[in-house]
mmCIF file of N, CA and C and ligand atoms in Angstrom:
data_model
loop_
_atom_site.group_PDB
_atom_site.id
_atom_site.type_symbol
_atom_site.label_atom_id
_atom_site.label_comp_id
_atom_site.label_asym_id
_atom_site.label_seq_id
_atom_site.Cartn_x
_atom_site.Cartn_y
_atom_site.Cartn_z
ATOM 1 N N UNK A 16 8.137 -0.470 -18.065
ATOM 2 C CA UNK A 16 7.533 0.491 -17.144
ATOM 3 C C UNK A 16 8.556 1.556 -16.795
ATOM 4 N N UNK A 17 8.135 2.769 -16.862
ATOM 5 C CA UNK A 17 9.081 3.756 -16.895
ATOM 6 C C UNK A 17 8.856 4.526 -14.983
ATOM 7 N N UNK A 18 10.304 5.044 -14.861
ATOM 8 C CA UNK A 18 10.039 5.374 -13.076
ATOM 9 C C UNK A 18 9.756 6.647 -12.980
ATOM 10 N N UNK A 19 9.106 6.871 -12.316
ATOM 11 C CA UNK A 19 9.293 8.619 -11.826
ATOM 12 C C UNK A 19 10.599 9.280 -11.167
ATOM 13 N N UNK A 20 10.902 9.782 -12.574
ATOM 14 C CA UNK A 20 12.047 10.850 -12.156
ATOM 15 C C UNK A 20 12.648 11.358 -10.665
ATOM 16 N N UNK A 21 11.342 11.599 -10.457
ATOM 17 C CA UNK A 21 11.240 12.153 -8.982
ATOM 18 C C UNK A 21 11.541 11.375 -7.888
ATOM 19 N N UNK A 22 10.997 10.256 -8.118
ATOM 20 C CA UNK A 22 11.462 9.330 -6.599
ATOM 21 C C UNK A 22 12.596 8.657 -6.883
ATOM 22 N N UNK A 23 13.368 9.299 -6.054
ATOM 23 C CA UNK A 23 14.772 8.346 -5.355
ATOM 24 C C UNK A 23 14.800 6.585 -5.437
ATOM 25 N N UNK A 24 15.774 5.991 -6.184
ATOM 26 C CA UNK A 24 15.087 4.249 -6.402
ATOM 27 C C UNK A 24 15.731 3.775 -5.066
ATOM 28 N N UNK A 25 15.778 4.560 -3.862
ATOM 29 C CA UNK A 25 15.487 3.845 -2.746
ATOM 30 C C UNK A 25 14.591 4.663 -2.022
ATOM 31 N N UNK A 26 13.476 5.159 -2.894
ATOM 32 C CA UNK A 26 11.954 5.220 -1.703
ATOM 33 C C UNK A 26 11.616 4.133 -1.405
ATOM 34 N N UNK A 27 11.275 4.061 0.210
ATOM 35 C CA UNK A 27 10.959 2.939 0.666
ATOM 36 C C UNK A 27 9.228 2.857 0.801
ATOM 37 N N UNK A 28 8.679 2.049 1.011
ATOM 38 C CA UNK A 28 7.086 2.503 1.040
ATOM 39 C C UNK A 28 6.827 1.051 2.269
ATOM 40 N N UNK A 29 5.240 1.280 2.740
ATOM 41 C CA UNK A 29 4.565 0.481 3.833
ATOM 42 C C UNK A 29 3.626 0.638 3.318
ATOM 43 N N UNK A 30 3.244 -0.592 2.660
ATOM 44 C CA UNK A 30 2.212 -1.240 1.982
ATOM 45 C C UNK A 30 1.371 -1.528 3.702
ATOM 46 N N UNK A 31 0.352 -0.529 3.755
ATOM 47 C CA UNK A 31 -0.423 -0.579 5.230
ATOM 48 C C UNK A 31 -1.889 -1.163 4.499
ATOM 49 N N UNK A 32 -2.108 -2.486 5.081
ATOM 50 C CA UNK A 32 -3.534 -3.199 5.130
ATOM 51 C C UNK A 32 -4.281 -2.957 6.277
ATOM 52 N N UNK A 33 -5.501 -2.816 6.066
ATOM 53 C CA UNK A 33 -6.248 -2.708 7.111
ATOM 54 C C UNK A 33 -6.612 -4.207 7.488
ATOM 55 N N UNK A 34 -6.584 -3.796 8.626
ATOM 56 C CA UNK A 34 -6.667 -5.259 9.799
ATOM 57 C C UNK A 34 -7.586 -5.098 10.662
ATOM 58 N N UNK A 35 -8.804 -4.251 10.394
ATOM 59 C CA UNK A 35 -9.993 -3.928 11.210
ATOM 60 C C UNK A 35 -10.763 -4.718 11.026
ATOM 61 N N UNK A 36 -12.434 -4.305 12.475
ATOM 62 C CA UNK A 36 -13.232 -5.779 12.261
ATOM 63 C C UNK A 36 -14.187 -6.008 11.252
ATOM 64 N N UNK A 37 -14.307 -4.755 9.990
ATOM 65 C CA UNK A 37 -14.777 -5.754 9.116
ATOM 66 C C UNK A 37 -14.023 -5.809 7.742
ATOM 67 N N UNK A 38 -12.665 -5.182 7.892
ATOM 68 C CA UNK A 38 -11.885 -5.546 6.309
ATOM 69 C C UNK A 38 -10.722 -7.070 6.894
ATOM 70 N N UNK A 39 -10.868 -7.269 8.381
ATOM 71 C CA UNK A 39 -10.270 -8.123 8.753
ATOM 72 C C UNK A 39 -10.889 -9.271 8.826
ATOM 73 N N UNK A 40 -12.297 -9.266 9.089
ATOM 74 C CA UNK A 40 -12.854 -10.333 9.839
ATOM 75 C C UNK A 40 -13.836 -10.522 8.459
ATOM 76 N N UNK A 41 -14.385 -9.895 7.751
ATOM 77 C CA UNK A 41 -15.473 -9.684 6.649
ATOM 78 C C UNK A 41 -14.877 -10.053 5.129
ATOM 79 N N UNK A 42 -13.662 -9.505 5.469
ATOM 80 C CA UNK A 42 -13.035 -9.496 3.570
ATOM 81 C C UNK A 42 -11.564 -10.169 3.934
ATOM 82 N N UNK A 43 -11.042 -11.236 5.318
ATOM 83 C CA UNK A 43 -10.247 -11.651 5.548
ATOM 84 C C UNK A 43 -8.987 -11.059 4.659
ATOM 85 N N UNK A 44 -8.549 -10.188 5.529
ATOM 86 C CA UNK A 44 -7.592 -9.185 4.718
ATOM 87 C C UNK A 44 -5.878 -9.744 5.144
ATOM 88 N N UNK A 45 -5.840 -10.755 6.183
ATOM 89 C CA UNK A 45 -4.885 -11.621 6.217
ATOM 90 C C UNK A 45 -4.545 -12.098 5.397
ATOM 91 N N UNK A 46 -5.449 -12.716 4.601
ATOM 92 C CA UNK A 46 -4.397 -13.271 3.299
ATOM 93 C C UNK A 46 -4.021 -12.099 2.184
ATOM 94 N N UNK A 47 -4.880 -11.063 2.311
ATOM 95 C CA UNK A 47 -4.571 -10.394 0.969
ATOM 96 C C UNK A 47 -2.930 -9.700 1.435
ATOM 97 N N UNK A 48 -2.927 -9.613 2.619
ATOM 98 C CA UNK A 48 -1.714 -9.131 3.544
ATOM 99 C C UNK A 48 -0.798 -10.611 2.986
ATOM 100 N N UNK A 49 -1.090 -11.112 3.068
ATOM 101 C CA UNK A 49 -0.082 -12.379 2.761
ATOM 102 C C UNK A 49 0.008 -12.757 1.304
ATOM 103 N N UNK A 50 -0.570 -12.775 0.288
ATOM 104 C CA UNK A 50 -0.425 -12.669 -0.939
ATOM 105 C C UNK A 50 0.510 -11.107 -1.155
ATOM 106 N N UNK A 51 0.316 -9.665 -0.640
ATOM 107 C CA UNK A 51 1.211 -9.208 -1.098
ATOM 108 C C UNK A 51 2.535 -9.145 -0.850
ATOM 109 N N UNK A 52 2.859 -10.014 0.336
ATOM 110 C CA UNK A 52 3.789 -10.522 0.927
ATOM 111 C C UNK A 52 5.014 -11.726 -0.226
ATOM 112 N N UNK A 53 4.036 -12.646 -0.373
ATOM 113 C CA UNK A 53 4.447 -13.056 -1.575
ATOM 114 C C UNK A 53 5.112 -12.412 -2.530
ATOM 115 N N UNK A 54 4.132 -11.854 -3.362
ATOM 116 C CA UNK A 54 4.148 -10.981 -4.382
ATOM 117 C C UNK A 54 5.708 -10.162 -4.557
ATOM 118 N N UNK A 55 5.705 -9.648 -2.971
ATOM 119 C CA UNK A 55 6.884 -8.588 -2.896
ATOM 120 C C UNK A 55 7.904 -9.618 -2.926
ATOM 121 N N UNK A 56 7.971 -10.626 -2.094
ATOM 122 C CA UNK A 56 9.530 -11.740 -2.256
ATOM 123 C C UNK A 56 9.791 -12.028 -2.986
ATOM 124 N N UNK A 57 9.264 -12.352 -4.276
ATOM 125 C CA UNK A 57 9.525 -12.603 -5.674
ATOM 126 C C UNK A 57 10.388 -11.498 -6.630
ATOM 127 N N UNK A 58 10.114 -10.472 -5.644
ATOM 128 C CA UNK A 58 10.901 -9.402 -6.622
ATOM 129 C C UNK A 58 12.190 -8.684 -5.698
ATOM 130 N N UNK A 59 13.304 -8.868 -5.803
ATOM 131 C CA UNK A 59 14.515 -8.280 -4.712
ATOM 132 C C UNK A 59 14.224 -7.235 -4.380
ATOM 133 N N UNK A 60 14.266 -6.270 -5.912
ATOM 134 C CA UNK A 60 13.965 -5.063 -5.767
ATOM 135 C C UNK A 60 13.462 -4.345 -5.225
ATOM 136 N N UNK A 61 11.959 -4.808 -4.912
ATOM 137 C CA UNK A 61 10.786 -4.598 -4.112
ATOM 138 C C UNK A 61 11.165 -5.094 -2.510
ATOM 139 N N UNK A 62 11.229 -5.998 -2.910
ATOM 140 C CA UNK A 62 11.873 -7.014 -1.428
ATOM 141 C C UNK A 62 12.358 -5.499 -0.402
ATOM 142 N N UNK A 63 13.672 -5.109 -1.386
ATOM 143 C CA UNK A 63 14.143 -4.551 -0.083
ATOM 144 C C UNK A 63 14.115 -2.776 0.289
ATOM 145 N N UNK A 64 12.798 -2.603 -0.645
ATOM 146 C CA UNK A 64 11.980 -1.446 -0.067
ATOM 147 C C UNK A 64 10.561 -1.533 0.619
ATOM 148 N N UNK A 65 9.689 -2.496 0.241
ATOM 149 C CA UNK A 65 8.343 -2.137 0.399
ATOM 150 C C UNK A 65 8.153 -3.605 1.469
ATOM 151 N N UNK A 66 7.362 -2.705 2.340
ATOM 152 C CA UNK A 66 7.126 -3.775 3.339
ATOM 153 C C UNK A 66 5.597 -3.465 3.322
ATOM 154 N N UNK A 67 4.850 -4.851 4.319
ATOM 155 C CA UNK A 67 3.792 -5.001 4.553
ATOM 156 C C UNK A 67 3.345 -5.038 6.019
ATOM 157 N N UNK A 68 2.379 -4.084 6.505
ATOM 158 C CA UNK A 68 2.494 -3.563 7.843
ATOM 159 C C UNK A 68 0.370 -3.873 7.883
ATOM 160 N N UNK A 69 -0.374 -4.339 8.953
ATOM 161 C CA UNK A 69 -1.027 -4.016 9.326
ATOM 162 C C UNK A 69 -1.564 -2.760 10.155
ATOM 163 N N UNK A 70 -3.141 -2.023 9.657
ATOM 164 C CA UNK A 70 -3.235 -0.985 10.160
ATOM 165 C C UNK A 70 -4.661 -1.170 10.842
ATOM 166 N N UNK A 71 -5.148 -0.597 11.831
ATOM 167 C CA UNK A 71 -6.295 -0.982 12.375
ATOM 168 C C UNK A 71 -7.564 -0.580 12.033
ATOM 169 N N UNK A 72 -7.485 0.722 11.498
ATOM 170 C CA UNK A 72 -8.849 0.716 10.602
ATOM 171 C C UNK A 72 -8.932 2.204 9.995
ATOM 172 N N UNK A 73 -9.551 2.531 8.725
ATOM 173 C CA UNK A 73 -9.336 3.193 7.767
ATOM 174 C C UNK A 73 -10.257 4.376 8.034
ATOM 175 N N UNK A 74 -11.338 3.990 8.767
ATOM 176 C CA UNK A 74 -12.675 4.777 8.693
ATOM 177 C C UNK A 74 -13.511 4.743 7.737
ATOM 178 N N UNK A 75 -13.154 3.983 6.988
ATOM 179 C CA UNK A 75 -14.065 3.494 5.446
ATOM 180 C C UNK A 75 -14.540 1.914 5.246
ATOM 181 N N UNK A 76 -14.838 1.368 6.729
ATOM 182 C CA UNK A 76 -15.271 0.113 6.513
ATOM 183 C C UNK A 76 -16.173 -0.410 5.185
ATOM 184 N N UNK A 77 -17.566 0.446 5.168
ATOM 185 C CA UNK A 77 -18.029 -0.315 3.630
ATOM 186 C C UNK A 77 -17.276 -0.142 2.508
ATOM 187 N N UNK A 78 -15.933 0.553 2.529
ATOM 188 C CA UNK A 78 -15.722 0.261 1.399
ATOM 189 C C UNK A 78 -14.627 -1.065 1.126
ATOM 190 N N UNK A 79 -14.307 -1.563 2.406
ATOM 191 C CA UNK A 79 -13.006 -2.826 2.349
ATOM 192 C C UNK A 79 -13.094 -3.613 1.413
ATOM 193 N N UNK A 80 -12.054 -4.773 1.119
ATOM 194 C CA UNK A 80 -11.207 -4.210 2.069
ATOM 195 C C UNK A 80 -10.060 -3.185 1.768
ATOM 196 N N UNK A 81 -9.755 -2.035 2.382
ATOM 197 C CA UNK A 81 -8.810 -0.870 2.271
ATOM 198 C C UNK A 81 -7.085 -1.270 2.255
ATOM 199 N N UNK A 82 -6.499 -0.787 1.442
ATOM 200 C CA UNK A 82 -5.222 -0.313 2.349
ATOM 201 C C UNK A 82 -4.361 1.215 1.778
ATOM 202 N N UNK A 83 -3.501 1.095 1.636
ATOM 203 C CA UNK A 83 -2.733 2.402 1.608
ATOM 204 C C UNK A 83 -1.419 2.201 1.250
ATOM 205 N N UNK A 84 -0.832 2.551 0.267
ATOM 206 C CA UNK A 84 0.804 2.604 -0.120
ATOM 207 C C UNK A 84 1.085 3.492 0.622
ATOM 208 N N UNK A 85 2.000 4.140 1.720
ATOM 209 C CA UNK A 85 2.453 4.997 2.278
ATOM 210 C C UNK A 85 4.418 5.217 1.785
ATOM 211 N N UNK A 86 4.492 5.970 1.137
ATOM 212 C CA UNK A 86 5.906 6.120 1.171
ATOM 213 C C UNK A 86 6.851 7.137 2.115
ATOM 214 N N UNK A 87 7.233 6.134 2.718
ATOM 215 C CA UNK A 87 8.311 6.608 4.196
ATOM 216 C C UNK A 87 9.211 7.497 3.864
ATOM 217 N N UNK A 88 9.392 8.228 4.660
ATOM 218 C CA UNK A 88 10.940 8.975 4.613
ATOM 219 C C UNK A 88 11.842 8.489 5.207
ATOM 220 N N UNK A 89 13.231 9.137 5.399
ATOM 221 C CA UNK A 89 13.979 8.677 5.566
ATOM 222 C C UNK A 89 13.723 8.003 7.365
ATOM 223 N N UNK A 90 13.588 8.930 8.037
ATOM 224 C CA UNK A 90 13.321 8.661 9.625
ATOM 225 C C UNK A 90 11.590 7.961 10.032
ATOM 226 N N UNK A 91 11.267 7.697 8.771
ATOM 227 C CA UNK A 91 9.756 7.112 9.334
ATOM 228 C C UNK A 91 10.007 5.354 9.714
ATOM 229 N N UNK A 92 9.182 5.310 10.350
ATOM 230 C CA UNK A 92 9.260 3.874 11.314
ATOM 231 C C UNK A 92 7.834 2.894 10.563
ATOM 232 N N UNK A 93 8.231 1.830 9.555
ATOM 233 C CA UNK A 93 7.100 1.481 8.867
ATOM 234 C C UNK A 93 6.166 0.580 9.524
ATOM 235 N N UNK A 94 6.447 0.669 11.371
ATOM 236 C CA UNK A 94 5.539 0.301 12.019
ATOM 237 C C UNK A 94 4.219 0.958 12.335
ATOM 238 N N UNK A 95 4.532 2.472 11.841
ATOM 239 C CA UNK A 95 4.271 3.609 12.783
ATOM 240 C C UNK A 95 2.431 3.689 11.985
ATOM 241 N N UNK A 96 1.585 3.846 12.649
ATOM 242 C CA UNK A 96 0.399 4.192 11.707
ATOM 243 C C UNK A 96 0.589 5.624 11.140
ATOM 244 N N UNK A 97 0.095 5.779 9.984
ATOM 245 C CA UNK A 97 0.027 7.627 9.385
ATOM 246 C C UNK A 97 -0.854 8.216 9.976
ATOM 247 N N UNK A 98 -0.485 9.284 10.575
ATOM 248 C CA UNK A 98 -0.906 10.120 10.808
ATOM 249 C C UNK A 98 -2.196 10.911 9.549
ATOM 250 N N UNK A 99 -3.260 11.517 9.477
ATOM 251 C CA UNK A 99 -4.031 12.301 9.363
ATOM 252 C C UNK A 99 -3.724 13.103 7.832
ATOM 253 N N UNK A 100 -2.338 14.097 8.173
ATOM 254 C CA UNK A 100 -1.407 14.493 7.398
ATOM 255 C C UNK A 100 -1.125 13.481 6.123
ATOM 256 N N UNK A 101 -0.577 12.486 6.440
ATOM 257 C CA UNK A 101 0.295 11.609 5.595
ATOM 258 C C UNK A 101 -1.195 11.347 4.457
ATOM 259 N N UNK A 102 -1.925 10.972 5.301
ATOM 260 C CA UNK A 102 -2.966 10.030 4.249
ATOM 261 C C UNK A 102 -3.875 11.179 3.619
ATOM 262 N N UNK A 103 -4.019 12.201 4.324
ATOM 263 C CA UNK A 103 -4.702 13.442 2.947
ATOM 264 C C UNK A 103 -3.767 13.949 2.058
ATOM 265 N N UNK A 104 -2.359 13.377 2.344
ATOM 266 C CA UNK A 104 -1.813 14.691 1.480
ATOM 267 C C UNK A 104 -0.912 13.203 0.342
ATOM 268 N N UNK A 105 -0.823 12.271 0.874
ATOM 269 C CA UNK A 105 -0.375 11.600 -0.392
ATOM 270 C C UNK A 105 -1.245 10.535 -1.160
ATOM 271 N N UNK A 106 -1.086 10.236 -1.920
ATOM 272 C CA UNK A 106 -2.405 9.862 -2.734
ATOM 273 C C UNK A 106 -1.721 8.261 -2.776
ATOM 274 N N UNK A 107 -2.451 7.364 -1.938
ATOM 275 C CA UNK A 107 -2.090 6.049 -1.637
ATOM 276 C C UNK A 107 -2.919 5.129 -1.233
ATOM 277 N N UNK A 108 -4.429 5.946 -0.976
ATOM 278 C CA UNK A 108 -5.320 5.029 -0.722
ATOM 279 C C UNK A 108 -6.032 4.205 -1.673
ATOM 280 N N UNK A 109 -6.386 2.944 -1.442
ATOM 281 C CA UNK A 109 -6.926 2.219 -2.270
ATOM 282 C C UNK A 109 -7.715 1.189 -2.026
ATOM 283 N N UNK A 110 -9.234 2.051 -1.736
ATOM 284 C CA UNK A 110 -10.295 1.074 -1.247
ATOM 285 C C UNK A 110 -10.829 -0.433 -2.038
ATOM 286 N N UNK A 111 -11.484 -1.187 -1.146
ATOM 287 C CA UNK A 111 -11.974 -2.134 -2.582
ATOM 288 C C UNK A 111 -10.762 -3.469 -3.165
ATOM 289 N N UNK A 112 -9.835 -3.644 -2.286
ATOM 290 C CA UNK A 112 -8.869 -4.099 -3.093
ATOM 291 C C UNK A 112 -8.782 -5.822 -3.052
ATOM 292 N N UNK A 113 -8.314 -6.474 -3.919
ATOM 293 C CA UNK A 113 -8.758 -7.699 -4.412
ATOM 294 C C UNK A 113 -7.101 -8.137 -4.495
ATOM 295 N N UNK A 114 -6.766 -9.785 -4.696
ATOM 296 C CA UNK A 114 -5.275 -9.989 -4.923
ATOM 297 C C UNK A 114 -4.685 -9.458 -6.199
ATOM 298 N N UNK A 115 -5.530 -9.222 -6.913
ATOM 299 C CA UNK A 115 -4.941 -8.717 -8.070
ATOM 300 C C UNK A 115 -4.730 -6.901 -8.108
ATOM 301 N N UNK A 116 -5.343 -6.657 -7.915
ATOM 302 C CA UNK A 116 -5.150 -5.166 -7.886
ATOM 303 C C UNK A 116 -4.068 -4.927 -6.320
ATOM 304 N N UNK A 117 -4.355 -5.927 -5.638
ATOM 305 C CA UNK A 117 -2.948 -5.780 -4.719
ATOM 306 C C UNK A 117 -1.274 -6.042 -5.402
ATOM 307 N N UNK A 118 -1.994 -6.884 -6.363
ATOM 308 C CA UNK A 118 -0.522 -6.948 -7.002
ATOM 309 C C UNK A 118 -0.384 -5.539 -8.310
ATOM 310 N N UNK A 119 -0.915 -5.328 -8.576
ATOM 311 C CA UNK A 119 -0.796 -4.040 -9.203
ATOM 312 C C UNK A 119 -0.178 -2.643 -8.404
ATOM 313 N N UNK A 120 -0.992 -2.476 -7.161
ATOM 314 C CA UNK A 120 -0.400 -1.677 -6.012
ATOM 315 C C UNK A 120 0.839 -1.851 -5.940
ATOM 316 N N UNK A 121 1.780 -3.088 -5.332
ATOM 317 C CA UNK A 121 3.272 -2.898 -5.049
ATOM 318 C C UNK A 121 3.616 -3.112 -6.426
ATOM 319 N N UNK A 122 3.354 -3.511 -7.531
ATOM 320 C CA UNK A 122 4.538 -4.008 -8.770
ATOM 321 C C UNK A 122 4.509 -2.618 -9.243
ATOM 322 N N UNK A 123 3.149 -1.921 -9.702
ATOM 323 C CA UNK A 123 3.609 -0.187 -10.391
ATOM 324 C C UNK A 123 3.650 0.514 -10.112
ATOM 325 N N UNK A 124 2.727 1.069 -8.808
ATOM 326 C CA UNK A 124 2.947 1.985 -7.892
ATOM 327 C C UNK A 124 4.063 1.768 -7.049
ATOM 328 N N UNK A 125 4.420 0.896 -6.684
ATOM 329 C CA UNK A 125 5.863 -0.112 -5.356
ATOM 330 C C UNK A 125 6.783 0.805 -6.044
ATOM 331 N N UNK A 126 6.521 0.230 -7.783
ATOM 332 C CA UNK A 126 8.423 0.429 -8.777
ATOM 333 C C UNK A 126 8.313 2.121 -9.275
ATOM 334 N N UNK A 127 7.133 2.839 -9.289
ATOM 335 C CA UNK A 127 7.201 3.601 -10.144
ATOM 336 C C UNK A 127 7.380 5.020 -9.023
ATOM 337 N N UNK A 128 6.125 4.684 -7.776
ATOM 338 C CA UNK A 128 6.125 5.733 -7.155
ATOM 339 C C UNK A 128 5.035 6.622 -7.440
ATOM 340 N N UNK A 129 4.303 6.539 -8.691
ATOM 341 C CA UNK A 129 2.674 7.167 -9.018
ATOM 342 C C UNK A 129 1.826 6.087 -8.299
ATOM 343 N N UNK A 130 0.830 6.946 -8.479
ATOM 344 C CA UNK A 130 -0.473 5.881 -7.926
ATOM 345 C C UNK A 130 -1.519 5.289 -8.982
ATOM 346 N N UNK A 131 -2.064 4.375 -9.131
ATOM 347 C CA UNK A 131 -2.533 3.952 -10.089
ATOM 348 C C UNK A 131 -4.076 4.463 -10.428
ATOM 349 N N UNK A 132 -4.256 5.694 -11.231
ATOM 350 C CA UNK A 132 -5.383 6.729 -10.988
ATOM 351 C C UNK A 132 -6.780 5.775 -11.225
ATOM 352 N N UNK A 133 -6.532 4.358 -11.431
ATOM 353 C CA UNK A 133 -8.123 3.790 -12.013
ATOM 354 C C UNK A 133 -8.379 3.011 -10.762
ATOM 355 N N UNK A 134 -7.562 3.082 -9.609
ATOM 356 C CA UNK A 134 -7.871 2.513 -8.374
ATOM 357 C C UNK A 134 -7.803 3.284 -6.809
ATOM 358 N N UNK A 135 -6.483 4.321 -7.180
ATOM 359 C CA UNK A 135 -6.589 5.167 -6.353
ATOM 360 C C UNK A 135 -7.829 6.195 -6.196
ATOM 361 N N UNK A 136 -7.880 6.532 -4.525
ATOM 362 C CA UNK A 136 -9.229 7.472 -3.887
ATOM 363 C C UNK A 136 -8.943 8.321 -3.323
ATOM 364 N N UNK A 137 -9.257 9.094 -3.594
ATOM 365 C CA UNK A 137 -8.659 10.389 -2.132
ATOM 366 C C UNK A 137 -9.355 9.762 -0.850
ATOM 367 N N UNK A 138 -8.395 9.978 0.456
ATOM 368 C CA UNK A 138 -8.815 9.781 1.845
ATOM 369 C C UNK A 138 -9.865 10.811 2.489
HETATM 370 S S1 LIG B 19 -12.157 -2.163 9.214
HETATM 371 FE FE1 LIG B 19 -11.058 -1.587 7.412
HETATM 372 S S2 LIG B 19 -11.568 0.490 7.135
HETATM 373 FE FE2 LIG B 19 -12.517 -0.044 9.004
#
């Protein structure tokens, strides 16, 4: 797998799951939050950029369950929810998502920094 030139191999990213009441409570998005949790410890690399952050809700309930690769800057707080800005203008959303295509999210998008165009949606 080849990286994008462009991103710095310490972009950090916040793998943001939605934790709302129906990608939380409907499509129990706790575990998928916890499988990519997994996923990421297995790999150092990943380990010690991409974290996993709950977010409260997407505005796209039928389509859950949602989340969002967000890649931080240097001063962003990967507690912080995105702002409006962040999520129209970088291409990270990814409705619909299953453990497997969660593991696709952090392993090629996590390492590469593109988004994976057969899953990614505009916000
Ligand atoms: S509950 Fe997940 S998008 Fe609303």
């Amino acid at each position: 797998m080849t990286q994008d030139a462009s991103r710095p191999r310490s972009q950090r990213f916040s793998l943001k799951i939605c934790d709302g009441p129906s990608c939380g409570l409907s499509h129990d998005s706790d575990r998928l939050a916890e499988h990519a949790r997994e996923v990421i410890a297995r790999d150092p690399e990943l380990a010690s950029r991409v974290s996993v952050d709950a977010l409260s809700c997407f505005g796209r309930c039928d389509e859950g369950p949602n989340c969002f690769l967000q890649a931080l800057g240097p001063h962003d707080d990967p507690d912080d929810e995105p702002g409006p800005e962040v999520l129209e203008t970088q291409r990270g959303f990814y409705p619909g998502v299953d453990r497997d295509s969660l593991t696709r999210i952090v392993t090629e998008h996590g390492r590469t920094g593109r988004p994976i165009e057969a899953l990614v949606d505009d916000y």
